[in-house]
Amino acid sequence: MNVQKLTPEAKASALAELKDWSLVDGRDAIKRTLVFKDFNAAFGFMTRVAIHADKHDHHPEWFNVYNRVEVTLATHDCQGLSIRDVTLAKFIDEIYSQ
Amino acid sequence: MNVQKLTPEAKASALAELKDWSLVDGRDAIKRTLVFKDFNAAFGFMTRVAIHADKHDHHPEWFNVYNRVEVTLATHDCQGLSIRDVTLAKFIDEIYSQ
């Protein structure tokens, strides 16, 4: 599917909205670290994100150790940030806040 | 639970057996990269490992992007490799080979 890089203006606006995310050094990507009660909670979160991600064919890069999950979002097709990353970040924020 | 570091002899013997694993630079830990057909297969594998890991209270460190999973195993309690890592590595090899 065709997907375009966010314009600088759209990126600034998205980052202002995604307060818990930050830009990755040297890459057009965003990241967030999430901490859970334990591994069960962390992997439960990952499973919810995985199902959502595969359904929308847009997947995170992520690292997990015990109760910590580090998520990086970028769009392979446009080699940078797209609206898909913003949508996935908002989904992640929403289920993390529950 | 008390768990001891592998002796140098036990570690050499374990590594000889775990042919697809290698030592991590600068850490007493082992790693393996696994590649799957797609994200669904990769996350399905991770889910099987996660359930096993939580049941045995011994968890991997892992990174996933799309169809690739990079697993690192070490034992927090002994700050190095223990028999638990060998057992988990064998479980991972077993389900990956299926």
PDB file of C-alpha atoms in Angstrom:
ATOM      1  CA  MET A   1       0.000   0.000   0.000  1.00  0.00           C
ATOM      2  CA  ASN A   2       1.244   3.481  -0.792  1.00  0.00           C
ATOM      3  CA  VAL A   3       2.105   5.536   2.239  1.00  0.00           C
ATOM      4  CA  GLN A   4       3.815   8.891   2.410  1.00  0.00           C
ATOM      5  CA  LYS A   5       6.296  10.347   4.849  1.00  0.00           C
ATOM      6  CA  LEU A   6       4.831  12.930   7.199  1.00  0.00           C
ATOM      7  CA  THR A   7       5.657  16.487   6.215  1.00  0.00           C
ATOM      8  CA  PRO A   8       7.802  18.377   8.759  1.00  0.00           C
ATOM      9  CA  GLU A   9       4.679  20.238   9.885  1.00  0.00           C
ATOM     10  CA  ALA A  10       2.644  17.062  10.293  1.00  0.00           C
ATOM     11  CA  LYS A  11       5.525  15.447  12.194  1.00  0.00           C
ATOM     12  CA  ALA A  12       5.842  18.363  14.608  1.00  0.00           C
ATOM     13  CA  SER A  13       2.114  18.289  15.179  1.00  0.00           C
ATOM     14  CA  ALA A  14       2.100  14.525  15.783  1.00  0.00           C
ATOM     15  CA  LEU A  15       5.012  14.734  18.223  1.00  0.00           C
ATOM     16  CA  ALA A  16       3.303  17.513  20.146  1.00  0.00           C
ATOM     17  CA  GLU A  17       0.345  15.205  20.552  1.00  0.00           C
ATOM     18  CA  LEU A  18       2.359  12.053  21.365  1.00  0.00           C
ATOM     19  CA  LYS A  19       3.842  13.393  24.583  1.00  0.00           C
ATOM     20  CA  ASP A  20       5.365  10.118  25.756  1.00  0.00           C
ATOM     21  CA  TRP A  21       7.195   9.427  22.499  1.00  0.00           C
ATOM     22  CA  SER A  22      10.515  10.813  21.347  1.00  0.00           C
ATOM     23  CA  LEU A  23      12.511  10.824  18.140  1.00  0.00           C
ATOM     24  CA  VAL A  24      15.162   8.138  17.693  1.00  0.00           C
ATOM     25  CA  ASP A  25      18.707   9.506  17.269  1.00  0.00           C
ATOM     26  CA  GLY A  26      19.801   9.343  13.656  1.00  0.00           C
ATOM     27  CA  ARG A  27      16.571   7.826  12.351  1.00  0.00           C
ATOM     28  CA  ASP A  28      13.202   9.108  11.219  1.00  0.00           C
ATOM     29  CA  ALA A  29      11.412   7.018  13.861  1.00  0.00           C
ATOM     30  CA  ILE A  30       9.789   7.418  17.281  1.00  0.00           C
ATOM     31  CA  LYS A  31      10.235   5.376  20.448  1.00  0.00           C
ATOM     32  CA  ARG A  32       8.629   4.845  23.814  1.00  0.00           C
ATOM     33  CA  THR A  33       9.528   2.646  26.792  1.00  0.00           C
ATOM     34  CA  LEU A  34       6.664   1.070  28.722  1.00  0.00           C
ATOM     35  CA  VAL A  35       6.924  -0.594  32.120  1.00  0.00           C
ATOM     36  CA  PHE A  36       4.452  -3.140  33.460  1.00  0.00           C
ATOM     37  CA  LYS A  37       3.793  -4.989  36.701  1.00  0.00           C
ATOM     38  CA  ASP A  38       5.489  -8.150  35.503  1.00  0.00           C
ATOM     39  CA  PHE A  39       6.261 -10.241  32.404  1.00  0.00           C
ATOM     40  CA  ASN A  40       2.704 -11.500  32.133  1.00  0.00           C
ATOM     41  CA  ALA A  41       1.384  -7.947  31.899  1.00  0.00           C
ATOM     42  CA  ALA A  42       4.132  -6.887  29.478  1.00  0.00           C
ATOM     43  CA  PHE A  43       3.550  -9.811  27.137  1.00  0.00           C
ATOM     44  CA  GLY A  44      -0.221  -9.401  27.391  1.00  0.00           C
ATOM     45  CA  PHE A  45       0.247  -5.845  26.153  1.00  0.00           C
ATOM     46  CA  MET A  46       2.530  -7.039  23.355  1.00  0.00           C
ATOM     47  CA  THR A  47      -0.081  -9.576  22.297  1.00  0.00           C
ATOM     48  CA  ARG A  48      -2.770  -6.906  22.006  1.00  0.00           C
ATOM     49  CA  VAL A  49      -0.432  -4.734  19.958  1.00  0.00           C
ATOM     50  CA  ALA A  50       0.639  -7.708  17.812  1.00  0.00           C
ATOM     51  CA  ILE A  51      -2.931  -8.575  16.848  1.00  0.00           C
ATOM     52  CA  HIS A  52      -3.692  -4.948  16.023  1.00  0.00           C
ATOM     53  CA  ALA A  53      -0.422  -4.580  14.107  1.00  0.00           C
ATOM     54  CA  ASP A  54      -0.916  -7.652  11.956  1.00  0.00           C
ATOM     55  CA  LYS A  55      -4.520  -6.721  11.220  1.00  0.00           C
ATOM     56  CA  HIS A  56      -3.366  -3.324   9.924  1.00  0.00           C
ATOM     57  CA  ASP A  57      -0.195  -4.713   8.362  1.00  0.00           C
ATOM     58  CA  HIS A  58       1.955  -2.225  10.237  1.00  0.00           C
ATOM     59  CA  HIS A  59       4.324  -3.701  12.800  1.00  0.00           C
ATOM     60  CA  PRO A  60       6.463  -2.290  15.600  1.00  0.00           C
ATOM     61  CA  GLU A  61      10.128  -2.931  16.282  1.00  0.00           C
ATOM     62  CA  TRP A  62      10.321  -3.855  19.921  1.00  0.00           C
ATOM     63  CA  PHE A  63      12.557  -5.127  22.658  1.00  0.00           C
ATOM     64  CA  ASN A  64      11.280  -6.836  25.807  1.00  0.00           C
ATOM     65  CA  VAL A  65      13.009  -7.855  28.978  1.00  0.00           C
ATOM     66  CA  TYR A  66      10.802  -9.006  31.838  1.00  0.00           C
ATOM     67  CA  ASN A  67       8.358  -6.166  32.593  1.00  0.00           C
ATOM     68  CA  ARG A  68       9.838  -3.599  30.166  1.00  0.00           C
ATOM     69  CA  VAL A  69       8.949  -3.060  26.507  1.00  0.00           C
ATOM     70  CA  GLU A  70      10.815  -0.623  24.268  1.00  0.00           C
ATOM     71  CA  VAL A  71       8.850   0.174  21.125  1.00  0.00           C
ATOM     72  CA  THR A  72      10.207   1.861  17.986  1.00  0.00           C
ATOM     73  CA  LEU A  73       7.880   2.906  15.177  1.00  0.00           C
ATOM     74  CA  ALA A  74       8.770   3.753  11.588  1.00  0.00           C
ATOM     75  CA  THR A  75       7.352   2.915   8.190  1.00  0.00           C
ATOM     76  CA  HIS A  76       9.455   0.681   5.977  1.00  0.00           C
ATOM     77  CA  ASP A  77       7.657   1.638   2.767  1.00  0.00           C
ATOM     78  CA  CYS A  78       8.546   5.328   3.058  1.00  0.00           C
ATOM     79  CA  GLN A  79      11.750   4.959   5.116  1.00  0.00           C
ATOM     80  CA  GLY A  80      10.471   7.261   7.806  1.00  0.00           C
ATOM     81  CA  LEU A  81       7.461   8.301   9.847  1.00  0.00           C
ATOM     82  CA  SER A  82       4.006   8.067   8.335  1.00  0.00           C
ATOM     83  CA  ILE A  83       0.459   8.433   9.550  1.00  0.00           C
ATOM     84  CA  ARG A  84       0.517   4.685  10.273  1.00  0.00           C
ATOM     85  CA  ASP A  85       3.071   5.219  13.017  1.00  0.00           C
ATOM     86  CA  VAL A  86       0.971   7.948  14.581  1.00  0.00           C
ATOM     87  CA  THR A  87      -2.089   5.680  14.538  1.00  0.00           C
ATOM     88  CA  LEU A  88      -0.162   2.768  16.078  1.00  0.00           C
ATOM     89  CA  ALA A  89       1.409   5.030  18.729  1.00  0.00           C
ATOM     90  CA  LYS A  90      -2.044   6.266  19.728  1.00  0.00           C
ATOM     91  CA  PHE A  91      -3.338   2.701  19.960  1.00  0.00           C
ATOM     92  CA  ILE A  92      -0.357   1.771  22.168  1.00  0.00           C
ATOM     93  CA  ASP A  93      -0.927   4.786  24.406  1.00  0.00           C
ATOM     94  CA  GLU A  94      -4.590   3.949  24.694  1.00  0.00           C
ATOM     95  CA  ILE A  95      -4.156   0.358  25.835  1.00  0.00           C
ATOM     96  CA  TYR A  96      -1.182   1.248  28.059  1.00  0.00           C
ATOM     97  CA  SER A  97      -3.317   3.791  29.904  1.00  0.00           C
ATOM     98  CA  GLN A  98      -6.012   1.228  30.669  1.00  0.00           C
TER      99      GLN A  98
ATOM    100  CA  MET B   1      15.148 -19.617  43.701  1.00  0.00           C
ATOM    101  CA  ASN B   2      18.839 -20.278  44.044  1.00  0.00           C
ATOM    102  CA  VAL B   3      20.630 -20.845  40.781  1.00  0.00           C
ATOM    103  CA  GLN B   4      24.343 -21.106  40.127  1.00  0.00           C
ATOM    104  CA  LYS B   5      26.494 -19.934  37.266  1.00  0.00           C
ATOM    105  CA  LEU B   6      27.657 -22.676  34.944  1.00  0.00           C
ATOM    106  CA  THR B   7      31.244 -23.717  35.531  1.00  0.00           C
ATOM    107  CA  PRO B   8      33.590 -23.041  32.575  1.00  0.00           C
ATOM    108  CA  GLU B   9      33.475 -26.767  31.744  1.00  0.00           C
ATOM    109  CA  ALA B  10      29.671 -26.900  31.865  1.00  0.00           C
ATOM    110  CA  LYS B  11      29.466 -23.765  29.717  1.00  0.00           C
ATOM    111  CA  ALA B  12      31.817 -25.177  27.085  1.00  0.00           C
ATOM    112  CA  SER B  13      29.818 -28.366  27.016  1.00  0.00           C
ATOM    113  CA  ALA B  14      26.503 -26.501  26.715  1.00  0.00           C
ATOM    114  CA  LEU B  15      27.809 -24.310  23.888  1.00  0.00           C
ATOM    115  CA  ALA B  16      29.074 -27.353  22.020  1.00  0.00           C
ATOM    116  CA  GLU B  17      25.549 -28.731  22.184  1.00  0.00           C
ATOM    117  CA  LEU B  18      23.748 -25.453  21.352  1.00  0.00           C
ATOM    118  CA  LYS B  19      25.209 -25.128  17.868  1.00  0.00           C
ATOM    119  CA  ASP B  20      22.994 -22.226  16.751  1.00  0.00           C
ATOM    120  CA  TRP B  21      23.759 -20.056  19.785  1.00  0.00           C
ATOM    121  CA  SER B  22      26.774 -17.833  20.350  1.00  0.00           C
ATOM    122  CA  LEU B  23      28.216 -15.891  23.264  1.00  0.00           C
ATOM    123  CA  VAL B  24      27.300 -12.220  23.553  1.00  0.00           C
ATOM    124  CA  ASP B  25      30.281  -9.838  23.384  1.00  0.00           C
ATOM    125  CA  GLY B  26      31.172  -8.527  26.814  1.00  0.00           C
ATOM    126  CA  ARG B  27      28.453 -10.434  28.665  1.00  0.00           C
ATOM    127  CA  ASP B  28      28.024 -13.879  30.127  1.00  0.00           C
ATOM    128  CA  ALA B  29      24.994 -14.544  27.923  1.00  0.00           C
ATOM    129  CA  ILE B  30      24.052 -16.407  24.736  1.00  0.00           C
ATOM    130  CA  LYS B  31      22.108 -15.218  21.709  1.00  0.00           C
ATOM    131  CA  ARG B  32      20.386 -16.595  18.654  1.00  0.00           C
ATOM    132  CA  THR B  33      18.557 -14.924  15.744  1.00  0.00           C
ATOM    133  CA  LEU B  34      15.517 -16.719  14.342  1.00  0.00           C
ATOM    134  CA  VAL B  35      13.760 -15.907  11.086  1.00  0.00           C
ATOM    135  CA  PHE B  36      10.174 -16.821  10.282  1.00  0.00           C
ATOM    136  CA  LYS B  37       7.825 -16.678   7.314  1.00  0.00           C
ATOM    137  CA  ASP B  38       6.120 -13.507   8.524  1.00  0.00           C
ATOM    138  CA  PHE B  39       5.140 -11.547  11.631  1.00  0.00           C
ATOM    139  CA  ASN B  40       2.320 -13.922  12.479  1.00  0.00           C
ATOM    140  CA  ALA B  41       4.726 -16.858  12.617  1.00  0.00           C
ATOM    141  CA  ALA B  42       7.330 -14.867  14.565  1.00  0.00           C
ATOM    142  CA  PHE B  43       4.860 -13.686  17.174  1.00  0.00           C
ATOM    143  CA  GLY B  44       3.297 -17.141  17.403  1.00  0.00           C
ATOM    144  CA  PHE B  45       6.742 -18.475  18.267  1.00  0.00           C
ATOM    145  CA  MET B  46       7.228 -15.693  20.831  1.00  0.00           C
ATOM    146  CA  THR B  47       3.902 -16.538  22.425  1.00  0.00           C
ATOM    147  CA  ARG B  48       4.877 -20.175  22.864  1.00  0.00           C
ATOM    148  CA  VAL B  49       8.187 -19.135  24.406  1.00  0.00           C
ATOM    149  CA  ALA B  50       6.468 -16.532  26.618  1.00  0.00           C
ATOM    150  CA  ILE B  51       4.064 -19.062  28.108  1.00  0.00           C
ATOM    151  CA  HIS B  52       6.907 -21.507  28.736  1.00  0.00           C
ATOM    152  CA  ALA B  53       9.101 -18.759  30.177  1.00  0.00           C
ATOM    153  CA  ASP B  54       6.522 -17.445  32.608  1.00  0.00           C
ATOM    154  CA  LYS B  55       5.625 -20.941  33.748  1.00  0.00           C
ATOM    155  CA  HIS B  56       9.269 -21.598  34.606  1.00  0.00           C
ATOM    156  CA  ASP B  57       9.882 -18.041  35.831  1.00  0.00           C
ATOM    157  CA  HIS B  58      12.829 -17.621  33.498  1.00  0.00           C
ATOM    158  CA  HIS B  59      12.417 -15.032  30.752  1.00  0.00           C
ATOM    159  CA  PRO B  60      14.313 -14.165  27.590  1.00  0.00           C
ATOM    160  CA  GLU B  61      15.504 -10.756  26.480  1.00  0.00           C
ATOM    161  CA  TRP B  62      14.318 -10.400  22.932  1.00  0.00           C
ATOM    162  CA  PHE B  63      13.967  -8.034  20.016  1.00  0.00           C
ATOM    163  CA  ASN B  64      11.459  -8.492  17.209  1.00  0.00           C
ATOM    164  CA  VAL B  65      11.015  -6.737  13.934  1.00  0.00           C
ATOM    165  CA  TYR B  66       8.535  -8.254  11.493  1.00  0.00           C
ATOM    166  CA  ASN B  67       9.659 -11.860  10.861  1.00  0.00           C
ATOM    167  CA  ARG B  68      12.910 -11.718  12.848  1.00  0.00           C
ATOM    168  CA  VAL B  69      13.423 -12.472  16.539  1.00  0.00           C
ATOM    169  CA  GLU B  70      16.751 -11.949  18.317  1.00  0.00           C
ATOM    170  CA  VAL B  71      16.873 -13.798  21.622  1.00  0.00           C
ATOM    171  CA  THR B  72      19.417 -13.261  24.414  1.00  0.00           C
ATOM    172  CA  LEU B  73      19.522 -15.562  27.416  1.00  0.00           C
ATOM    173  CA  ALA B  74      21.182 -14.957  30.771  1.00  0.00           C
ATOM    174  CA  THR B  75      20.207 -15.481  34.392  1.00  0.00           C
ATOM    175  CA  HIS B  76      19.642 -12.362  36.451  1.00  0.00           C
ATOM    176  CA  ASP B  77      20.006 -14.133  39.803  1.00  0.00           C
ATOM    177  CA  CYS B  78      23.552 -15.291  39.102  1.00  0.00           C
ATOM    178  CA  GLN B  79      24.564 -12.523  36.672  1.00  0.00           C
ATOM    179  CA  GLY B  80      25.526 -15.018  34.013  1.00  0.00           C
ATOM    180  CA  LEU B  81      24.655 -18.272  32.331  1.00  0.00           C
ATOM    181  CA  SER B  82      22.922 -20.988  34.309  1.00  0.00           C
ATOM    182  CA  ILE B  83      21.306 -24.310  33.556  1.00  0.00           C
ATOM    183  CA  ARG B  84      18.019 -22.410  33.136  1.00  0.00           C
ATOM    184  CA  ASP B  85      19.387 -20.704  30.029  1.00  0.00           C
ATOM    185  CA  VAL B  86      20.461 -24.014  28.565  1.00  0.00           C
ATOM    186  CA  THR B  87      16.997 -25.460  29.188  1.00  0.00           C
ATOM    187  CA  LEU B  88      15.262 -22.452  27.633  1.00  0.00           C
ATOM    188  CA  ALA B  89      17.626 -22.458  24.633  1.00  0.00           C
ATOM    189  CA  LYS B  90      16.822 -26.129  24.015  1.00  0.00           C
ATOM    190  CA  PHE B  91      13.098 -25.422  24.227  1.00  0.00           C
ATOM    191  CA  ILE B  92      13.481 -22.578  21.720  1.00  0.00           C
ATOM    192  CA  ASP B  93      15.494 -24.786  19.351  1.00  0.00           C
ATOM    193  CA  GLU B  94      12.889 -27.510  19.627  1.00  0.00           C
ATOM    194  CA  ILE B  95       9.900 -25.384  18.706  1.00  0.00           C
ATOM    195  CA  TYR B  96      11.835 -23.468  16.047  1.00  0.00           C
ATOM    196  CA  SER B  97      12.701 -26.723  14.322  1.00  0.00           C
ATOM    197  CA  GLN B  98       9.050 -27.772  14.129  1.00  0.00           C
TER     198      GLN B  98
END
